[in-house]
Amino acid sequence: MTSDHDMLWRRCVLLGRVLLPLVDQEPWRQARRHETLRARGIDTAAGERMIEIFAALAAHAVAVDTSLSVAEFDALPLKAVADAATGKHDYELLAGLPDTFTDDHDGQAVNVFRLYAYKGGHYSHQLFLLSRELRYALNVLAERSPTPSQTCGDVFRRADEAGLPQ
């Protein structure tokens, strides 16, 4: 049986996975992001994977801080996730994670994030740059919506409408 906390983490990971494909519905955005990542010395595939896991970590941190259950996660405002991505210290995003990850790729990405956060220097600077890319992506999605306060649930609905796997 999967715990509510594990289900919450999975929901956060899903948010991270659908984020960039939704932003990239305007193809020029992906080209701009790739150019920006390369200009900052970040491999595009690795950078995008880090943005995905960064989104999951930021959403998870807010959900844990506010004691949200998995059933309440869809009501989490994107603005709160964006604020956590740029407002929390990297190590704060690592608090309260599950002990094990059902997806090894997620566990590896979290470990890379953890390594970057604790190694400092150039690695912390890369996390700072990725946090800004994440905030930008979340703001793009929020600006596309006719409703003023976008939530994680709105992102999932848009992902479903776009035919993205969930």
Short mmCIF file of C-alpha atoms in Angstrom, two decimals:
data_model
loop_
_atom_site.label_atom_id
_atom_site.label_comp_id
_atom_site.label_asym_id
_atom_site.label_seq_id
_atom_site.Cartn_x
_atom_site.Cartn_y
_atom_site.Cartn_z
CA MET A 1 0.00 0.00 0.00
CA THR A 2 1.34 3.40 -0.97
CA SER A 3 1.32 6.06 1.74
CA ASP A 4 -0.31 9.47 1.29
CA HIS A 5 3.16 11.04 1.52
CA ASP A 6 4.47 8.86 -1.33
CA MET A 7 1.40 9.70 -3.40
CA LEU A 8 1.97 13.40 -2.71
CA TRP A 9 5.56 13.09 -3.96
CA ARG A 10 4.36 11.31 -7.11
CA ARG A 11 1.90 14.13 -7.76
CA CYS A 12 4.71 16.67 -7.36
CA VAL A 13 6.87 14.71 -9.80
CA LEU A 14 4.01 14.67 -12.29
CA LEU A 15 3.79 18.45 -12.06
CA GLY A 16 7.49 18.66 -12.90
CA ARG A 17 7.12 16.29 -15.84
CA VAL A 18 4.26 18.13 -17.55
CA LEU A 19 5.57 21.64 -16.91
CA LEU A 20 8.06 22.05 -19.77
CA PRO A 21 5.97 20.26 -22.41
CA LEU A 22 3.12 22.67 -21.61
CA VAL A 23 5.41 25.69 -21.81
CA ASP A 24 6.82 24.35 -25.08
CA GLN A 25 3.45 24.52 -26.83
CA GLU A 26 4.98 27.67 -28.21
CA PRO A 27 8.06 26.06 -29.85
CA TRP A 28 10.20 29.18 -29.65
CA ARG A 29 10.17 28.87 -25.84
CA GLN A 30 12.05 25.58 -25.95
CA ALA A 31 14.64 27.06 -28.32
CA ARG A 32 15.07 30.06 -26.01
CA ARG A 33 15.44 27.82 -22.95
CA HIS A 34 18.00 25.62 -24.72
CA GLU A 35 19.96 28.67 -25.80
CA THR A 36 19.87 30.08 -22.27
CA LEU A 37 21.00 26.79 -20.71
CA ARG A 38 23.86 26.39 -23.19
CA ALA A 39 24.94 30.00 -22.64
CA ARG A 40 25.13 29.24 -18.90
CA GLY A 41 27.22 26.12 -19.48
CA ILE A 42 24.41 23.70 -18.65
CA ASP A 43 23.72 20.65 -20.83
CA THR A 44 20.16 21.06 -22.13
CA ALA A 45 18.95 17.52 -21.35
CA ALA A 46 20.46 17.57 -17.86
CA GLY A 47 19.22 21.12 -17.27
CA GLU A 48 15.67 20.25 -18.28
CA ARG A 49 15.68 17.17 -16.06
CA MET A 50 16.92 19.33 -13.19
CA ILE A 51 14.12 21.85 -13.86
CA GLU A 52 11.61 18.98 -13.67
CA ILE A 53 12.94 17.71 -10.36
CA PHE A 54 13.30 21.28 -9.08
CA ALA A 55 9.59 21.82 -9.77
CA ALA A 56 8.75 18.62 -7.91
CA LEU A 57 10.94 19.61 -4.96
CA ALA A 58 9.48 23.13 -4.77
CA ALA A 59 5.90 21.88 -4.96
CA HIS A 60 6.63 19.19 -2.40
CA ALA A 61 8.25 21.68 -0.01
CA VAL A 62 5.20 23.95 -0.14
CA ALA A 63 2.81 21.02 0.24
CA VAL A 64 4.71 19.68 3.26
CA ASP A 65 5.09 23.15 4.82
CA THR A 66 1.34 23.74 4.55
CA SER A 67 0.41 20.16 5.50
CA LEU A 68 -1.45 19.48 2.25
CA SER A 69 -2.71 16.00 1.61
CA VAL A 70 -2.50 14.47 -1.85
CA ALA A 71 -6.22 15.18 -2.23
CA GLU A 72 -5.60 18.89 -1.59
CA PHE A 73 -2.53 19.18 -3.84
CA ASP A 74 -4.44 20.29 -6.95
CA ALA A 75 -5.50 23.47 -5.11
CA LEU A 76 -1.86 24.50 -4.54
CA PRO A 77 -1.26 27.86 -6.30
CA LEU A 78 1.49 27.94 -8.92
CA LYS A 79 2.65 31.22 -7.40
CA ALA A 80 3.48 29.40 -4.16
CA VAL A 81 5.55 26.86 -6.10
CA ALA A 82 7.34 29.65 -8.01
CA ASP A 83 8.02 31.51 -4.76
CA ALA A 84 9.46 28.36 -3.17
CA ALA A 85 11.69 27.74 -6.21
CA THR A 86 13.39 31.09 -5.84
CA GLY A 87 12.73 31.93 -2.20
CA LYS A 88 13.79 28.82 -0.33
CA HIS A 89 17.35 27.69 0.18
CA ASP A 90 18.22 24.65 -1.91
CA TYR A 91 18.64 22.45 1.16
CA GLU A 92 15.16 23.49 2.40
CA LEU A 93 13.65 21.90 -0.70
CA LEU A 94 15.14 18.56 0.33
CA ALA A 95 13.34 18.38 3.70
CA GLY A 96 10.60 15.82 4.14
CA LEU A 97 11.27 13.76 1.03
CA PRO A 98 10.28 10.10 0.95
CA ASP A 99 12.92 7.68 2.22
CA THR A 100 12.88 5.76 -1.05
CA PHE A 101 11.74 6.58 -4.56
CA THR A 102 9.69 4.20 -6.68
CA ASP A 103 11.32 5.64 -9.81
CA ASP A 104 15.11 5.30 -9.79
CA HIS A 105 15.45 8.23 -12.17
CA ASP A 106 13.70 10.49 -9.65
CA GLY A 107 15.97 9.25 -6.88
CA GLN A 108 19.03 9.90 -9.02
CA ALA A 109 17.82 13.41 -9.94
CA VAL A 110 17.16 14.22 -6.27
CA ASN A 111 20.64 12.97 -5.41
CA VAL A 112 22.18 15.20 -8.10
CA PHE A 113 20.19 18.15 -6.73
CA ARG A 114 21.37 17.26 -3.21
CA LEU A 115 24.98 17.05 -4.39
CA TYR A 116 24.73 20.45 -6.13
CA ALA A 117 23.11 22.03 -3.07
CA TYR A 118 25.76 20.84 -0.64
CA LYS A 119 28.78 21.15 -2.90
CA GLY A 120 28.27 24.91 -3.26
CA GLY A 121 30.18 27.25 -5.53
CA HIS A 122 29.55 26.75 -9.24
CA TYR A 123 27.00 24.01 -8.53
CA SER A 124 24.89 26.22 -6.28
CA HIS A 125 25.05 28.92 -8.92
CA GLN A 126 23.69 26.45 -11.49
CA LEU A 127 20.80 25.65 -9.14
CA PHE A 128 20.14 29.38 -8.81
CA LEU A 129 20.01 29.71 -12.60
CA LEU A 130 17.72 26.69 -12.89
CA SER A 131 15.42 28.11 -10.21
CA ARG A 132 15.00 31.22 -12.35
CA GLU A 133 14.17 29.08 -15.41
CA LEU A 134 11.60 27.18 -13.33
CA ARG A 135 10.02 30.39 -12.07
CA TYR A 136 9.87 31.70 -15.64
CA ALA A 137 8.15 28.49 -16.84
CA LEU A 138 5.58 28.66 -14.03
CA ASN A 139 4.91 32.32 -14.79
CA VAL A 140 4.40 31.54 -18.49
CA LEU A 141 1.73 29.00 -17.60
CA ALA A 142 0.07 31.36 -15.16
CA GLU A 143 0.00 34.18 -17.73
CA ARG A 144 -1.67 31.97 -20.36
CA SER A 145 -4.66 31.36 -18.16
CA PRO A 146 -7.80 33.46 -18.15
CA THR A 147 -8.19 32.77 -14.42
CA PRO A 148 -6.11 34.97 -12.13
CA SER A 149 -4.77 32.37 -9.70
CA GLN A 150 -3.49 29.23 -11.43
CA THR A 151 -3.21 26.04 -9.41
CA CYS A 152 -1.43 22.75 -9.87
CA GLY A 153 -4.80 21.23 -10.75
CA ASP A 154 -5.13 23.72 -13.63
CA VAL A 155 -1.76 22.54 -14.94
CA PHE A 156 -2.87 18.91 -14.79
CA ARG A 157 -6.10 19.75 -16.66
CA ARG A 158 -4.12 21.53 -19.37
CA ALA A 159 -1.73 18.59 -19.60
CA ASP A 160 -4.70 16.24 -20.02
CA GLU A 161 -6.18 18.50 -22.72
CA ALA A 162 -2.81 18.54 -24.50
CA GLY A 163 -2.68 14.73 -24.39
CA LEU A 164 0.42 14.59 -22.19
CA PRO A 165 0.93 11.30 -20.32
CA GLN A 166 -0.09 11.42 -16.69
#
